[in-house]
């Protein structure tokens, strides 16, 4: 299977590294010049335990993708949410009617973007609990060793082909499974991120510091309620009690969520418009009030402005 990975950051590089190591035909596409140069020179260098292991594979910028390139069987998208549409526009030459697109981005609503490029029976949505960090261009560190991937095709017609992709991912050590309700998992993860990612970034706190404030319970309950209220209109019945318990389980760990890393540590734009912001937007569409999500989204954007994030 010919695989392209669009977005060779922390996660795209990780998935590329595993899939190439397992013997697949993999190409990477990325927008960051220094990252492209580093991967061209040394491959994707992954720190595994105390060892650095490089895996070489071709990498291109989106501008280099043209009709000379063969179309791919599987395109895995791992851009940040706000980069997805531009990336897909550039990749039209390698997307054919037979190309499956697997989306493992965090956040909500990506399927609406994907539908502009491929049919629903070729859109595979998913969530992953693997985690990875970039330590330098071309260099990644695996942030856990017990992740998984859960995927489902939006149309049952694509189930058999998606099962084959489950096997390819699992054979590459990525522990994948076919889900019968992936939208639930996507909403659940977005809801958890909508609480801890956004609030830790705003408060410049880790999960444990936030979780031990007097306000944590009330804030968590209200945000989860808004996600659940809107999710219902999108055909997803979030189990509020279970999600709240899951969020509270994170309050034991002094971990800085990725939005804190992006905004506070690296002054990079956040995915807030696809998390709390998406619930605010969808709430407006369905006439559901989401004052917490709206306020949090505006505050994150204000903080992006203050920090002069580009
Ligand atoms: P990332 O920021 O590492 O990479 C995304 C893109 O940004 C890549 O094209 C990368 O080259 C570019 N980039 C990274 N650092 C840059 C810099 N300093 N300057 C310019 N460009 C830079 O993103 P990611 O962590 O791989 O996340 C991709 C998607 O997967 C997101 O939707 C994220 O929420 C989701 N996700 C991430 C993790 C994780 O552990 N990192 C886990 C699960 C899901």
PDB file of C-alpha atoms in Angstrom, residues 151 161-171 176-178:
ATOM      1  CA  UNK A 151     -10.871   4.197  13.332  1.00  0.00           C
ATOM      2  CA  UNK A 161     -10.810  -1.544   3.247  1.00  0.00           C
ATOM      3  CA  UNK A 162     -10.656   0.190   6.636  1.00  0.00           C
ATOM      4  CA  UNK A 163     -10.154  -3.200   8.315  1.00  0.00           C
ATOM      5  CA  UNK A 164      -7.101  -3.686   6.064  1.00  0.00           C
ATOM      6  CA  UNK A 165      -5.775  -0.314   7.244  1.00  0.00           C
ATOM      7  CA  UNK A 166      -6.353  -1.398  10.861  1.00  0.00           C
ATOM      8  CA  UNK A 167      -4.074  -4.373  10.167  1.00  0.00           C
ATOM      9  CA  UNK A 168      -1.384  -2.236   8.522  1.00  0.00           C
ATOM     10  CA  UNK A 169      -1.344   0.127  11.512  1.00  0.00           C
ATOM     11  CA  UNK A 170      -1.307  -2.743  14.001  1.00  0.00           C
ATOM     12  CA  UNK A 171       1.463  -4.565  12.135  1.00  0.00           C
ATOM     13  CA  UNK A 176      -5.326  -0.095  15.932  1.00  0.00           C
ATOM     14  CA  UNK A 177      -8.916  -1.298  16.098  1.00  0.00           C
ATOM     15  CA  UNK A 178     -12.112  -0.799  14.089  1.00  0.00           C
TER      16      UNK A 178
END
